[in-house]
PDB file of C-alpha atoms in Angstrom:
ATOM      1  CA  MET A  20     -57.379  -1.822   3.365  1.00 93.00           C
ATOM      2  CA  LYS A  21     -54.247  -2.680   1.387  1.00 95.00           C
ATOM      3  CA  PHE A  22     -52.299  -5.834   2.257  1.00 96.00           C
ATOM      4  CA  GLY A  23     -49.124  -7.457   0.914  1.00 96.00           C
ATOM      5  CA  VAL A  24     -46.836 -10.416   1.647  1.00 97.00           C
ATOM      6  CA  VAL A  25     -43.092  -9.880   2.086  1.00 98.00           C
ATOM      7  CA  VAL A  26     -39.838 -11.243   3.464  1.00 98.00           C
ATOM      8  CA  PHE A  27     -37.781  -8.891   5.619  1.00 98.00           C
ATOM      9  CA  PRO A  28     -34.034  -9.577   5.419  1.00 98.00           C
ATOM     10  CA  SER A  29     -31.646  -9.297   8.359  1.00 97.00           C
ATOM     11  CA  LYS A  30     -30.807  -5.941   9.944  1.00 97.00           C
ATOM     12  CA  ASN A  31     -27.390  -6.019   8.227  1.00 96.00           C
ATOM     13  CA  LEU A  32     -28.907  -6.257   4.766  1.00 97.00           C
ATOM     14  CA  GLN A  33     -31.615  -3.726   5.664  1.00 97.00           C
ATOM     15  CA  ASP A  34     -28.934  -1.259   6.803  1.00 97.00           C
ATOM     16  CA  PHE A  35     -27.003  -1.780   3.554  1.00 96.00           C
ATOM     17  CA  ALA A  36     -30.165  -1.267   1.453  1.00 97.00           C
ATOM     18  CA  ASN A  37     -31.203   1.772   3.500  1.00 97.00           C
ATOM     19  CA  SER A  38     -27.827   3.430   2.928  1.00 96.00           C
ATOM     20  CA  TYR A  39     -29.013   3.828  -0.685  1.00 96.00           C
ATOM     21  CA  ARG A  40     -32.769   3.968  -0.141  1.00 97.00           C
ATOM     22  CA  LYS A  41     -32.621   7.125   1.957  1.00 97.00           C
ATOM     23  CA  ARG A  42     -31.229   8.941  -1.114  1.00 96.00           C
ATOM     24  CA  TYR A  43     -32.875   7.099  -4.006  1.00 96.00           C
ATOM     25  CA  ASP A  44     -36.196   5.629  -2.808  1.00 97.00           C
ATOM     26  CA  PRO A  45     -39.143   7.941  -2.004  1.00 96.00           C
ATOM     27  CA  HIS A  46     -40.761   5.008  -0.133  1.00 95.00           C
ATOM     28  CA  TYR A  47     -37.867   4.911   2.363  1.00 96.00           C
ATOM     29  CA  ASP A  48     -40.044   6.205   5.221  1.00 95.00           C
ATOM     30  CA  LEU A  49     -43.020   3.978   4.377  1.00 96.00           C
ATOM     31  CA  ILE A  50     -41.623   0.438   4.503  1.00 96.00           C
ATOM     32  CA  THR A  51     -38.535  -1.447   5.655  1.00 96.00           C
ATOM     33  CA  PRO A  52     -36.361  -3.001   2.910  1.00 98.00           C
ATOM     34  CA  HIS A  53     -38.140  -6.159   1.790  1.00 98.00           C
ATOM     35  CA  LEU A  54     -38.569  -8.840  -0.854  1.00 98.00           C
ATOM     36  CA  THR A  55     -42.160  -8.868  -2.134  1.00 97.00           C
ATOM     37  CA  LEU A  56     -43.904 -12.248  -2.370  1.00 97.00           C
ATOM     38  CA  LEU A  57     -47.386 -10.869  -3.136  1.00 96.00           C
ATOM     39  CA  ASN A  58     -47.925  -7.296  -4.334  1.00 95.00           C
ATOM     40  CA  ALA A  59     -50.317  -4.931  -2.566  1.00 94.00           C
ATOM     41  CA  PHE A  60     -53.983  -5.912  -2.821  1.00 94.00           C
ATOM     42  CA  ASP A  61     -57.254  -4.633  -1.380  1.00 94.00           C
ATOM     43  CA  ALA A  62     -59.094  -6.685   1.238  1.00 94.00           C
ATOM     44  CA  THR A  63     -61.068  -6.292   4.430  1.00 94.00           C
ATOM     45  CA  GLU A  64     -59.596  -7.072   7.835  1.00 91.00           C
ATOM     46  CA  GLU A  65     -61.977 -10.046   8.007  1.00 93.00           C
ATOM     47  CA  ASP A  66     -60.584 -11.321   4.664  1.00 93.00           C
ATOM     48  CA  ALA A  67     -57.057 -10.844   6.010  1.00 93.00           C
ATOM     49  CA  ARG A  68     -57.734 -13.179   8.933  1.00 94.00           C
ATOM     50  CA  GLU A  69     -58.792 -15.894   6.469  1.00 94.00           C
ATOM     51  CA  PHE A  70     -55.741 -15.115   4.276  1.00 95.00           C
ATOM     52  CA  ALA A  71     -53.544 -15.486   7.377  1.00 96.00           C
ATOM     53  CA  GLU A  72     -54.866 -19.016   7.939  1.00 96.00           C
ATOM     54  CA  ARG A  73     -54.076 -19.922   4.313  1.00 96.00           C
ATOM     55  CA  LEU A  74     -50.599 -18.364   4.581  1.00 97.00           C
ATOM     56  CA  GLN A  75     -49.919 -20.315   7.786  1.00 97.00           C
ATOM     57  CA  GLN A  76     -50.623 -23.566   5.935  1.00 96.00           C
ATOM     58  CA  ILE A  77     -48.141 -22.554   3.217  1.00 97.00           C
ATOM     59  CA  ALA A  78     -45.543 -21.624   5.859  1.00 97.00           C
ATOM     60  CA  ASP A  79     -45.985 -25.000   7.581  1.00 96.00           C
ATOM     61  CA  ARG A  80     -45.141 -26.777   4.304  1.00 94.00           C
ATOM     62  CA  THR A  81     -42.128 -24.569   3.478  1.00 95.00           C
ATOM     63  CA  ASN A  82     -38.623 -24.999   4.861  1.00 94.00           C
ATOM     64  CA  PRO A  83     -36.341 -22.079   5.710  1.00 96.00           C
ATOM     65  CA  PHE A  84     -34.166 -21.065   2.766  1.00 97.00           C
ATOM     66  CA  THR A  85     -31.004 -19.141   1.953  1.00 96.00           C
ATOM     67  CA  LEU A  86     -31.277 -15.561   0.739  1.00 97.00           C
ATOM     68  CA  LYS A  87     -28.161 -14.625  -1.199  1.00 97.00           C
ATOM     69  CA  THR A  88     -27.291 -11.416  -2.995  1.00 96.00           C
ATOM     70  CA  SER A  89     -24.118 -10.565  -4.831  1.00 92.00           C
ATOM     71  CA  LYS A  90     -24.948  -7.643  -7.118  1.00 95.00           C
ATOM     72  CA  ILE A  91     -26.964  -4.525  -7.814  1.00 97.00           C
ATOM     73  CA  SER A  92     -29.154  -4.591 -10.908  1.00 96.00           C
ATOM     74  CA  SER A  93     -31.914  -2.591 -12.632  1.00 96.00           C
ATOM     75  CA  PHE A  94     -35.254  -3.080 -14.374  1.00 95.00           C
ATOM     76  CA  HIS A  95     -34.378  -0.381 -16.933  1.00 93.00           C
ATOM     77  CA  PRO A  96     -35.779   0.136 -19.602  1.00 92.00           C
ATOM     78  CA  VAL A  97     -39.087  -1.251 -18.217  1.00 91.00           C
ATOM     79  CA  ASN A  98     -38.810   1.163 -15.276  1.00 93.00           C
ATOM     80  CA  ASN A  99     -36.092   3.040 -13.420  1.00 96.00           C
ATOM     81  CA  VAL A 100     -35.874   0.744 -10.388  1.00 97.00           C
ATOM     82  CA  ILE A 101     -32.454  -0.184  -8.976  1.00 98.00           C
ATOM     83  CA  TYR A 102     -32.320  -3.225  -6.706  1.00 97.00           C
ATOM     84  CA  LEU A 103     -30.300  -5.846  -4.880  1.00 97.00           C
ATOM     85  CA  LYS A 104     -30.654  -8.979  -7.002  1.00 96.00           C
ATOM     86  CA  ILE A 105     -31.662 -11.989  -4.902  1.00 97.00           C
ATOM     87  CA  GLU A 106     -30.601 -15.374  -6.249  1.00 96.00           C
ATOM     88  CA  PRO A 107     -33.745 -17.327  -7.202  1.00 95.00           C
ATOM     89  CA  VAL A 108     -33.212 -20.444  -5.070  1.00 95.00           C
ATOM     90  CA  LYS A 109     -35.698 -23.276  -5.526  1.00 95.00           C
ATOM     91  CA  GLU A 110     -37.337 -22.817  -2.081  1.00 95.00           C
ATOM     92  CA  LEU A 111     -37.966 -19.088  -2.661  1.00 96.00           C
ATOM     93  CA  ILE A 112     -39.397 -19.693  -6.139  1.00 96.00           C
ATOM     94  CA  SER A 113     -41.618 -22.470  -4.739  1.00 96.00           C
ATOM     95  CA  LEU A 114     -42.839 -20.255  -1.867  1.00 97.00           C
ATOM     96  CA  HIS A 115     -43.690 -17.442  -4.288  1.00 96.00           C
ATOM     97  CA  ALA A 116     -45.457 -19.862  -6.660  1.00 95.00           C
ATOM     98  CA  GLU A 117     -47.467 -21.458  -3.853  1.00 95.00           C
ATOM     99  CA  ILE A 118     -48.621 -18.058  -2.556  1.00 96.00           C
ATOM    100  CA  HIS A 119     -49.612 -16.979  -6.075  1.00 94.00           C
ATOM    101  CA  THR A 120     -51.484 -20.231  -6.666  1.00 93.00           C
ATOM    102  CA  GLU A 121     -53.328 -19.920  -3.355  1.00 92.00           C
ATOM    103  CA  PHE A 122     -54.124 -16.231  -4.006  1.00 91.00           C
ATOM    104  CA  SER A 123     -54.646 -16.433  -7.779  1.00 88.00           C
ATOM    105  CA  GLU A 124     -57.281 -13.703  -7.583  1.00 88.00           C
ATOM    106  CA  PHE A 125     -54.435 -11.196  -7.065  1.00 86.00           C
ATOM    107  CA  LYS A 126     -52.544 -11.193 -10.360  1.00 81.00           C
ATOM    108  CA  SER A 127     -49.116  -9.564 -10.674  1.00 81.00           C
ATOM    109  CA  GLU A 128     -48.380  -7.470 -13.739  1.00 81.00           C
ATOM    110  CA  TYR A 129     -44.703  -8.532 -13.715  1.00 81.00           C
ATOM    111  CA  ALA A 130     -42.844 -11.835 -13.701  1.00 87.00           C
ATOM    112  CA  PHE A 131     -41.251 -12.674 -10.329  1.00 93.00           C
ATOM    113  CA  VAL A 132     -37.706 -11.358 -10.115  1.00 95.00           C
ATOM    114  CA  PRO A 133     -36.527 -11.753  -6.493  1.00 97.00           C
ATOM    115  CA  HIS A 134     -35.121  -8.387  -5.408  1.00 97.00           C
ATOM    116  CA  ILE A 135     -34.917  -5.704  -2.728  1.00 98.00           C
ATOM    117  CA  THR A 136     -35.513  -2.222  -4.134  1.00 97.00           C
ATOM    118  CA  ILE A 137     -32.879   0.389  -3.286  1.00 97.00           C
ATOM    119  CA  GLY A 138     -33.905   3.116  -5.742  1.00 97.00           C
ATOM    120  CA  GLN A 139     -37.081   3.962  -7.637  1.00 97.00           C
ATOM    121  CA  LYS A 140     -38.973   6.773  -9.349  1.00 96.00           C
ATOM    122  CA  LEU A 141     -35.679   8.126 -10.683  1.00 96.00           C
ATOM    123  CA  SER A 142     -35.510  10.253 -13.820  1.00 95.00           C
ATOM    124  CA  ASN A 143     -33.703   8.673 -16.781  1.00 95.00           C
ATOM    125  CA  ASP A 144     -30.609  10.801 -16.089  1.00 95.00           C
ATOM    126  CA  GLU A 145     -30.648  10.034 -12.343  1.00 95.00           C
ATOM    127  CA  HIS A 146     -31.091   6.337 -13.045  1.00 96.00           C
ATOM    128  CA  SER A 147     -28.208   6.321 -15.507  1.00 95.00           C
ATOM    129  CA  ASP A 148     -25.883   8.149 -13.082  1.00 95.00           C
ATOM    130  CA  VAL A 149     -26.832   6.169  -9.957  1.00 95.00           C
ATOM    131  CA  PHE A 150     -26.910   2.739 -11.608  1.00 96.00           C
ATOM    132  CA  GLY A 151     -23.665   3.502 -13.431  1.00 94.00           C
ATOM    133  CA  ALA A 152     -22.016   4.206 -10.073  1.00 93.00           C
ATOM    134  CA  LEU A 153     -23.569   1.245  -8.202  1.00 94.00           C
ATOM    135  CA  ARG A 154     -23.569  -1.628 -10.687  1.00 89.00           C
ATOM    136  CA  MET A 155     -19.932  -2.495 -10.009  1.00 89.00           C
ATOM    137  CA  THR A 156     -20.503  -2.618  -6.239  1.00 90.00           C
ATOM    138  CA  LYS A 157     -19.436  -6.003  -4.889  1.00 89.00           C
ATOM    139  CA  ILE A 158     -21.824  -7.612  -2.439  1.00 94.00           C
ATOM    140  CA  ASP A 159     -21.402 -10.993  -0.836  1.00 94.00           C
ATOM    141  CA  HIS A 160     -24.321 -11.517   1.507  1.00 97.00           C
ATOM    142  CA  GLU A 161     -25.991 -14.752   2.552  1.00 97.00           C
ATOM    143  CA  GLU A 162     -28.511 -15.413   5.327  1.00 97.00           C
ATOM    144  CA  THR A 163     -31.243 -17.858   6.295  1.00 97.00           C
ATOM    145  CA  ILE A 164     -34.860 -16.766   5.927  1.00 97.00           C
ATOM    146  CA  ASP A 165     -37.189 -18.518   8.360  1.00 97.00           C
ATOM    147  CA  ARG A 166     -40.329 -16.349   8.167  1.00 97.00           C
ATOM    148  CA  PHE A 167     -42.466 -14.115   6.004  1.00 98.00           C
ATOM    149  CA  HIS A 168     -45.087 -11.484   6.829  1.00 98.00           C
ATOM    150  CA  LEU A 169     -48.572 -10.329   5.912  1.00 98.00           C
ATOM    151  CA  LEU A 170     -48.479  -6.523   6.015  1.00 98.00           C
ATOM    152  CA  TYR A 171     -51.175  -3.867   5.930  1.00 97.00           C
ATOM    153  CA  GLN A 172     -50.984  -0.221   4.981  1.00 97.00           C
ATOM    154  CA  LEU A 173     -51.784   2.460   7.535  1.00 96.00           C
ATOM    155  CA  ASP A 174     -53.678   5.672   6.728  1.00 95.00           C
ATOM    156  CA  ASN A 175     -50.380   7.597   6.455  1.00 95.00           C
ATOM    157  CA  GLY A 176     -49.161   5.244   3.690  1.00 95.00           C
ATOM    158  CA  SER A 177     -46.669   3.323   5.835  1.00 97.00           C
ATOM    159  CA  TRP A 178     -46.761  -0.474   6.149  1.00 98.00           C
ATOM    160  CA  THR A 179     -46.799  -2.579   9.298  1.00 97.00           C
ATOM    161  CA  VAL A 180     -46.982  -6.292  10.131  1.00 97.00           C
ATOM    162  CA  PHE A 181     -50.447  -7.854  10.417  1.00 97.00           C
ATOM    163  CA  GLU A 182     -49.094 -11.361  11.051  1.00 97.00           C
ATOM    164  CA  THR A 183     -45.784 -13.250  10.852  1.00 98.00           C
ATOM    165  CA  PHE A 184     -45.442 -16.832   9.577  1.00 97.00           C
ATOM    166  CA  ARG A 185     -42.504 -19.046  10.591  1.00 97.00           C
ATOM    167  CA  LEU A 186     -41.373 -21.499   7.932  1.00 97.00           C
ATOM    168  CA  GLY A 187     -41.548 -25.217   8.688  1.00 90.00           C
ATOM    169  CA  LYS A 188     -43.465 -27.099  11.335  1.00 70.00           C
ATOM    170  CA  GLU A 189     -43.140 -25.649  14.820  1.00 60.00           C
TER     171      GLU A 189
END
């Protein structure tokens, strides 16, 4: 099975992201807008239960944090992904680092750039047109994140929650 660790933003931010994703992201139907903390990895369901215990310990040691976005950006020329840039606050960077230290067997091929994808798998021309139109979009969104999720992938390619972890001691 494939698993991953993500933060889901509020419904407001998801609706904003989805207004673009439905046109520009072929994964629109497979997963809700999210910020990835640990990329997809293969594991058994038994492994996932052990991972969940380790993630709960990380969540217990981590305080809720502010997720803030104010602009649309792109990973071009590395790839044609357009995204909502999430400000890299200390608590988010620490949470990501702690998860990657605890799960060091699952290496990421990219440096951590906090973001929520709104467009991907675009041709060079599409990317240029869409990003050109969106990069001046003003966004002023701030919210408190108090949980993250271990997801698993279903047979149809969509993702669903395996377990949710609340930040801070209960």
